[in-house]
């Protein structure tokens, strides 16, 4: 009976671990309860975790946990995985790159998936200042602007400036005095930011080598309970065997 209970408990623990909710797109994955995105051999800290921080501040806060600033190549690999309407994103230091896709009333896009994975760094104060309100309202009541922006870079030319990456879902911009609707908008800007620069709605892209997958806390607790129960079962079996042996010995002596 006890072994049957242990078997059922193992199944429940395994089921809990297997059914952990995951967000996955273009080879990158994040558990909903986690702030770490994994893909292509790297872990990325969600960009919203460093929102409104400078590169210097983010590194000071997170270097001890193994995080480093994402390089030009790291970001190019990431953008080429999602593509965003472009398949030749470059890691060049001083090259600005832009790609956009026509607007559609749909949330199924690599831009939306990206912000779901890396978090939205949007700050509503943008709509009260540098951005026109029309950029922030969206094109439907349930379809607002979502964006993820972050500083990154390698400073390959050692001029002290770093790059920035932008991914927008449901964006508009002024062109010939008209507001053009854009579903997805992605940019890798040329290096122009100092390591101490801060800007509304920008985070910092931090990466580290992918670590071994840790057992989740609920699964660890379940395995610990199973181990204790198994030890109790083995002890009971051992004691039962010893009692039988003593009983048999007593009968022989009689």
CSV table of C-alpha atoms in Angstrom, one decimal:
chain,number,residue,atom,x,y,z
A,1,UNK,CA,0.0,0.0,0.0
A,2,UNK,CA,2.8,2.4,0.9
A,3,UNK,CA,4.7,1.7,-2.3
A,4,UNK,CA,1.5,2.4,-4.3
A,5,UNK,CA,1.2,5.8,-2.4
A,6,UNK,CA,4.8,6.6,-3.2
A,7,UNK,CA,4.3,5.8,-6.9
A,8,UNK,CA,1.3,8.1,-7.1
A,9,UNK,CA,3.2,10.9,-5.3
A,10,UNK,CA,6.1,10.6,-7.8
A,11,UNK,CA,3.6,10.9,-10.6
A,12,UNK,CA,2.1,14.1,-9.1
A,13,UNK,CA,5.5,15.7,-8.6
A,14,UNK,CA,6.5,14.8,-12.1
A,15,UNK,CA,3.3,16.2,-13.5
A,16,UNK,CA,3.7,19.4,-11.6
A,17,UNK,CA,7.2,19.9,-13.0
A,18,UNK,CA,6.2,19.0,-16.6
A,19,UNK,CA,3.2,21.3,-16.6
A,20,UNK,CA,5.0,24.5,-15.5
A,21,UNK,CA,3.7,27.2,-17.8
A,22,UNK,CA,6.3,28.2,-20.4
A,23,UNK,CA,6.5,31.0,-22.9
A,24,UNK,CA,8.4,29.9,-26.0
A,25,UNK,CA,9.2,31.5,-29.3
A,26,UNK,CA,12.1,31.3,-31.9
A,27,UNK,CA,14.1,29.0,-29.7
A,28,UNK,CA,13.9,31.2,-26.6
A,29,UNK,CA,12.0,30.1,-23.5
A,30,UNK,CA,10.9,31.5,-20.1
A,31,UNK,CA,8.8,30.1,-17.4
A,32,UNK,CA,6.1,32.5,-16.5
A,33,UNK,CA,7.2,32.7,-12.9
A,34,UNK,CA,10.8,33.3,-13.9
A,35,UNK,CA,12.7,36.5,-14.9
A,36,UNK,CA,15.2,34.6,-17.0
A,37,UNK,CA,15.0,33.8,-20.7
A,38,UNK,CA,17.0,30.9,-22.1
A,39,UNK,CA,18.1,30.3,-25.7
A,40,UNK,CA,21.1,29.7,-27.9
A,41,UNK,CA,23.3,28.8,-25.0
A,42,UNK,CA,22.7,32.0,-23.0
A,43,UNK,CA,20.4,33.2,-20.3
A,44,UNK,CA,19.0,36.7,-20.6
A,45,UNK,CA,17.6,38.7,-17.7
A,46,UNK,CA,14.3,40.2,-18.6
A,47,UNK,CA,14.7,43.7,-19.7
A,48,UNK,CA,12.1,45.1,-17.4
A,49,UNK,CA,14.1,44.0,-14.4
A,50,UNK,CA,16.6,46.8,-15.2
A,51,UNK,CA,14.1,49.4,-16.4
A,52,UNK,CA,15.3,53.0,-16.1
A,53,UNK,CA,18.8,51.8,-15.0
A,54,UNK,CA,22.1,52.8,-16.7
A,55,UNK,CA,24.6,50.2,-17.9
A,56,UNK,CA,26.8,51.0,-14.9
A,57,UNK,CA,24.0,50.6,-12.4
A,58,UNK,CA,22.8,47.4,-13.9
A,59,UNK,CA,26.3,45.8,-13.9
A,60,UNK,CA,26.9,46.9,-10.3
A,61,UNK,CA,23.6,45.3,-9.2
A,62,UNK,CA,23.9,42.0,-11.2
A,63,UNK,CA,27.6,41.2,-11.9
A,64,UNK,CA,27.9,39.2,-8.7
A,65,UNK,CA,25.2,36.8,-10.1
A,66,UNK,CA,27.3,36.2,-13.2
A,67,UNK,CA,25.6,38.6,-15.5
A,68,UNK,CA,27.5,40.7,-18.1
A,69,UNK,CA,26.4,43.2,-20.7
A,70,UNK,CA,25.1,41.6,-23.9
A,71,UNK,CA,27.6,42.1,-26.7
A,72,UNK,CA,26.9,43.4,-30.3
A,73,UNK,CA,27.0,39.7,-31.5
A,74,UNK,CA,24.7,38.5,-28.7
A,75,UNK,CA,22.1,41.0,-29.8
A,76,UNK,CA,22.5,40.3,-33.5
A,77,UNK,CA,22.0,36.6,-32.9
A,78,UNK,CA,18.9,37.3,-30.8
A,79,UNK,CA,17.3,39.6,-33.4
A,80,UNK,CA,18.1,37.2,-36.2
A,81,UNK,CA,16.3,34.5,-34.3
A,82,UNK,CA,13.1,36.6,-34.1
A,83,UNK,CA,13.8,38.3,-37.5
A,84,UNK,CA,11.2,41.0,-37.0
A,85,UNK,CA,10.8,41.2,-40.8
A,86,UNK,CA,14.6,41.2,-41.5
A,87,UNK,CA,17.0,38.3,-41.7
A,88,UNK,CA,20.4,40.0,-41.8
A,89,UNK,CA,20.7,41.9,-38.5
A,90,UNK,CA,24.4,42.8,-38.0
A,91,UNK,CA,26.5,43.2,-34.9
A,92,UNK,CA,28.4,46.2,-36.4
A,93,UNK,CA,29.2,48.8,-33.8
A,94,UNK,CA,28.2,52.0,-35.6
A,95,UNK,CA,25.5,50.7,-37.9
A,96,UNK,CA,21.9,51.6,-37.3
A,97,UNK,CA,19.3,49.1,-38.5
A,98,UNK,CA,15.5,49.2,-38.7
A,99,UNK,CA,12.8,46.8,-39.8
A,100,UNK,CA,9.0,47.0,-39.5
A,101,UNK,CA,6.0,45.0,-40.6
A,102,UNK,CA,2.5,46.4,-41.7
A,103,UNK,CA,-0.1,46.9,-39.0
A,104,UNK,CA,-2.7,44.2,-38.3
A,105,UNK,CA,-5.3,43.7,-35.6
A,106,UNK,CA,-3.5,40.6,-34.2
A,107,UNK,CA,-1.3,39.8,-31.3
A,108,UNK,CA,0.4,36.9,-33.1
A,109,UNK,CA,3.7,38.4,-34.1
A,110,UNK,CA,7.4,37.9,-33.2
A,111,UNK,CA,7.3,41.5,-31.7
A,112,UNK,CA,4.5,40.6,-29.3
A,113,UNK,CA,6.2,37.3,-28.5
A,114,UNK,CA,9.5,39.1,-27.8
A,115,UNK,CA,7.9,41.5,-25.3
A,116,UNK,CA,6.1,38.6,-23.6
A,117,UNK,CA,9.5,36.9,-23.1
A,118,UNK,CA,11.7,39.9,-22.3
A,119,UNK,CA,9.1,42.1,-20.6
A,120,UNK,CA,7.7,45.5,-21.4
A,121,UNK,CA,9.8,48.5,-20.4
A,122,UNK,CA,7.1,50.9,-21.3
A,123,UNK,CA,6.7,53.9,-19.0
A,124,UNK,CA,3.5,55.9,-19.4
A,125,UNK,CA,5.4,59.1,-18.8
A,126,UNK,CA,6.6,58.9,-22.4
A,127,UNK,CA,3.1,59.8,-23.6
A,128,UNK,CA,3.1,62.9,-21.5
A,129,UNK,CA,6.4,64.1,-22.9
A,130,UNK,CA,8.6,62.9,-25.8
A,131,UNK,CA,6.1,60.7,-27.5
A,132,UNK,CA,2.8,62.1,-29.0
A,133,UNK,CA,-0.2,60.5,-27.4
A,134,UNK,CA,-1.2,59.0,-30.8
A,135,UNK,CA,1.9,56.8,-30.5
A,136,UNK,CA,0.7,55.4,-27.2
A,137,UNK,CA,-3.1,55.0,-27.6
A,138,UNK,CA,-2.9,52.0,-30.0
A,139,UNK,CA,-5.4,51.4,-32.7
A,140,UNK,CA,-8.0,49.6,-30.7
A,141,UNK,CA,-9.0,49.9,-27.1
A,142,UNK,CA,-7.6,46.4,-26.4
A,143,UNK,CA,-4.5,46.8,-28.6
A,144,UNK,CA,-2.1,49.4,-27.0
A,145,UNK,CA,1.5,50.0,-27.7
A,146,UNK,CA,3.9,47.5,-26.1
A,147,UNK,CA,7.6,48.0,-26.2
A,148,UNK,CA,10.9,46.6,-24.9
A,149,UNK,CA,14.1,48.7,-25.1
A,150,UNK,CA,17.5,48.0,-23.7
A,151,UNK,CA,21.1,49.3,-23.8
A,152,UNK,CA,23.8,46.8,-24.8
A,153,UNK,CA,27.1,46.7,-26.6
A,154,UNK,CA,30.7,45.7,-26.9
A,155,UNK,CA,32.3,49.2,-27.4
A,156,UNK,CA,34.4,47.6,-30.1
A,157,UNK,CA,36.0,50.9,-31.1
A,158,UNK,CA,36.6,51.8,-27.5
A,159,UNK,CA,35.0,55.3,-27.8
A,160,UNK,CA,33.0,54.8,-24.6
A,161,UNK,CA,29.6,54.5,-26.3
A,162,UNK,CA,27.1,51.7,-26.4
A,163,UNK,CA,24.2,50.6,-28.6
A,164,UNK,CA,20.5,50.2,-27.9
A,165,UNK,CA,17.8,47.8,-29.1
A,166,UNK,CA,14.1,48.5,-29.5
A,167,UNK,CA,11.2,46.2,-30.2
A,168,UNK,CA,7.7,47.7,-30.5
A,169,UNK,CA,4.4,46.0,-31.0
A,170,UNK,CA,1.6,48.3,-32.4
A,171,UNK,CA,3.5,51.5,-33.2
A,172,UNK,CA,2.9,54.5,-35.3
A,173,UNK,CA,5.1,57.3,-36.6
A,174,UNK,CA,4.8,60.5,-38.5
A,175,UNK,CA,5.4,60.3,-42.2
A,176,UNK,CA,4.5,63.1,-44.6
A,177,UNK,CA,2.2,64.6,-41.9
A,178,UNK,CA,0.3,61.3,-41.6
A,179,UNK,CA,0.3,58.7,-38.8
A,180,UNK,CA,1.4,55.4,-40.4
A,181,UNK,CA,0.3,52.3,-38.5
A,182,UNK,CA,3.0,49.7,-37.9
A,183,UNK,CA,2.4,46.3,-36.4
A,184,UNK,CA,6.0,45.5,-35.5
A,185,UNK,CA,9.0,47.9,-35.3
A,186,UNK,CA,12.5,46.8,-34.4
A,187,UNK,CA,15.7,48.8,-34.3
A,188,UNK,CA,19.4,48.3,-33.4
A,189,UNK,CA,20.8,51.8,-33.0
A,190,UNK,CA,24.4,52.8,-33.6
A,191,UNK,CA,26.5,53.3,-30.5
A,192,UNK,CA,25.6,56.6,-29.0
A,193,UNK,CA,24.9,56.0,-25.3
A,194,UNK,CA,27.4,56.4,-22.4
A,195,UNK,CA,27.5,53.7,-19.8
A,196,UNK,CA,25.9,56.2,-17.3
A,197,UNK,CA,23.0,57.2,-19.5
A,198,UNK,CA,19.5,56.6,-18.4
A,199,UNK,CA,16.3,56.9,-20.4
A,200,UNK,CA,12.6,56.4,-19.8
A,201,UNK,CA,11.4,53.0,-20.9
A,202,UNK,CA,14.9,51.5,-21.3
A,203,UNK,CA,16.4,48.6,-19.5
A,204,UNK,CA,19.8,47.0,-19.8
A,205,UNK,CA,20.4,43.7,-21.7
A,206,UNK,CA,22.3,41.4,-19.4
A,207,UNK,CA,23.4,37.8,-20.3
A,208,UNK,CA,25.3,34.9,-18.8
A,209,UNK,CA,26.1,31.4,-19.9
A,210,UNK,CA,23.2,29.0,-19.6
A,211,UNK,CA,23.4,27.2,-16.3
A,212,UNK,CA,22.2,23.7,-15.5
A,213,UNK,CA,18.5,23.5,-15.0
A,214,UNK,CA,17.7,23.6,-11.4
A,215,UNK,CA,15.0,21.5,-9.8
A,216,UNK,CA,12.0,23.8,-8.9
A,217,UNK,CA,11.2,24.4,-5.3
A,218,UNK,CA,7.9,22.5,-5.3
A,219,UNK,CA,9.6,19.5,-7.1
A,220,UNK,CA,12.4,19.6,-4.6
A,221,UNK,CA,10.0,19.5,-1.6
A,222,UNK,CA,8.1,16.7,-3.2
A,223,UNK,CA,11.3,14.6,-3.7
A,224,UNK,CA,12.4,15.3,-0.2
A,225,UNK,CA,9.0,14.0,1.2
A,226,UNK,CA,9.3,11.0,-1.0
A,227,UNK,CA,12.8,10.3,0.2
A,228,UNK,CA,11.7,10.5,3.9
A,229,UNK,CA,8.7,8.2,3.2
A,230,UNK,CA,11.0,5.7,1.4
A,231,UNK,CA,13.4,5.7,4.3
A,232,UNK,CA,10.5,5.1,6.7
A,233,UNK,CA,9.3,2.2,4.5
A,234,UNK,CA,12.8,0.6,4.4
A,235,UNK,CA,13.2,1.0,8.2
A,236,UNK,CA,9.8,-0.6,8.7
A,237,UNK,CA,10.7,-3.4,6.4
A,238,UNK,CA,14.0,-4.0,8.2
A,239,UNK,CA,12.4,-4.0,11.6
A,240,UNK,CA,9.7,-6.3,10.4
A,241,UNK,CA,12.3,-8.7,9.1
A,242,UNK,CA,14.2,-8.6,12.4
A,243,UNK,CA,11.1,-9.3,14.4
A,244,UNK,CA,10.3,-12.3,12.2
A,245,UNK,CA,13.8,-13.6,12.7
A,246,UNK,CA,13.6,-13.2,16.5
A,247,UNK,CA,10.2,-14.9,16.6
A,248,UNK,CA,11.6,-17.8,14.6
A,249,UNK,CA,14.6,-18.1,16.8
A,250,UNK,CA,12.4,-18.1,20.0
A,251,UNK,CA,10.4,-20.9,18.6
A,252,UNK,CA,13.5,-23.0,17.8
A,253,UNK,CA,14.8,-22.5,21.3
A,254,UNK,CA,11.5,-23.7,22.8
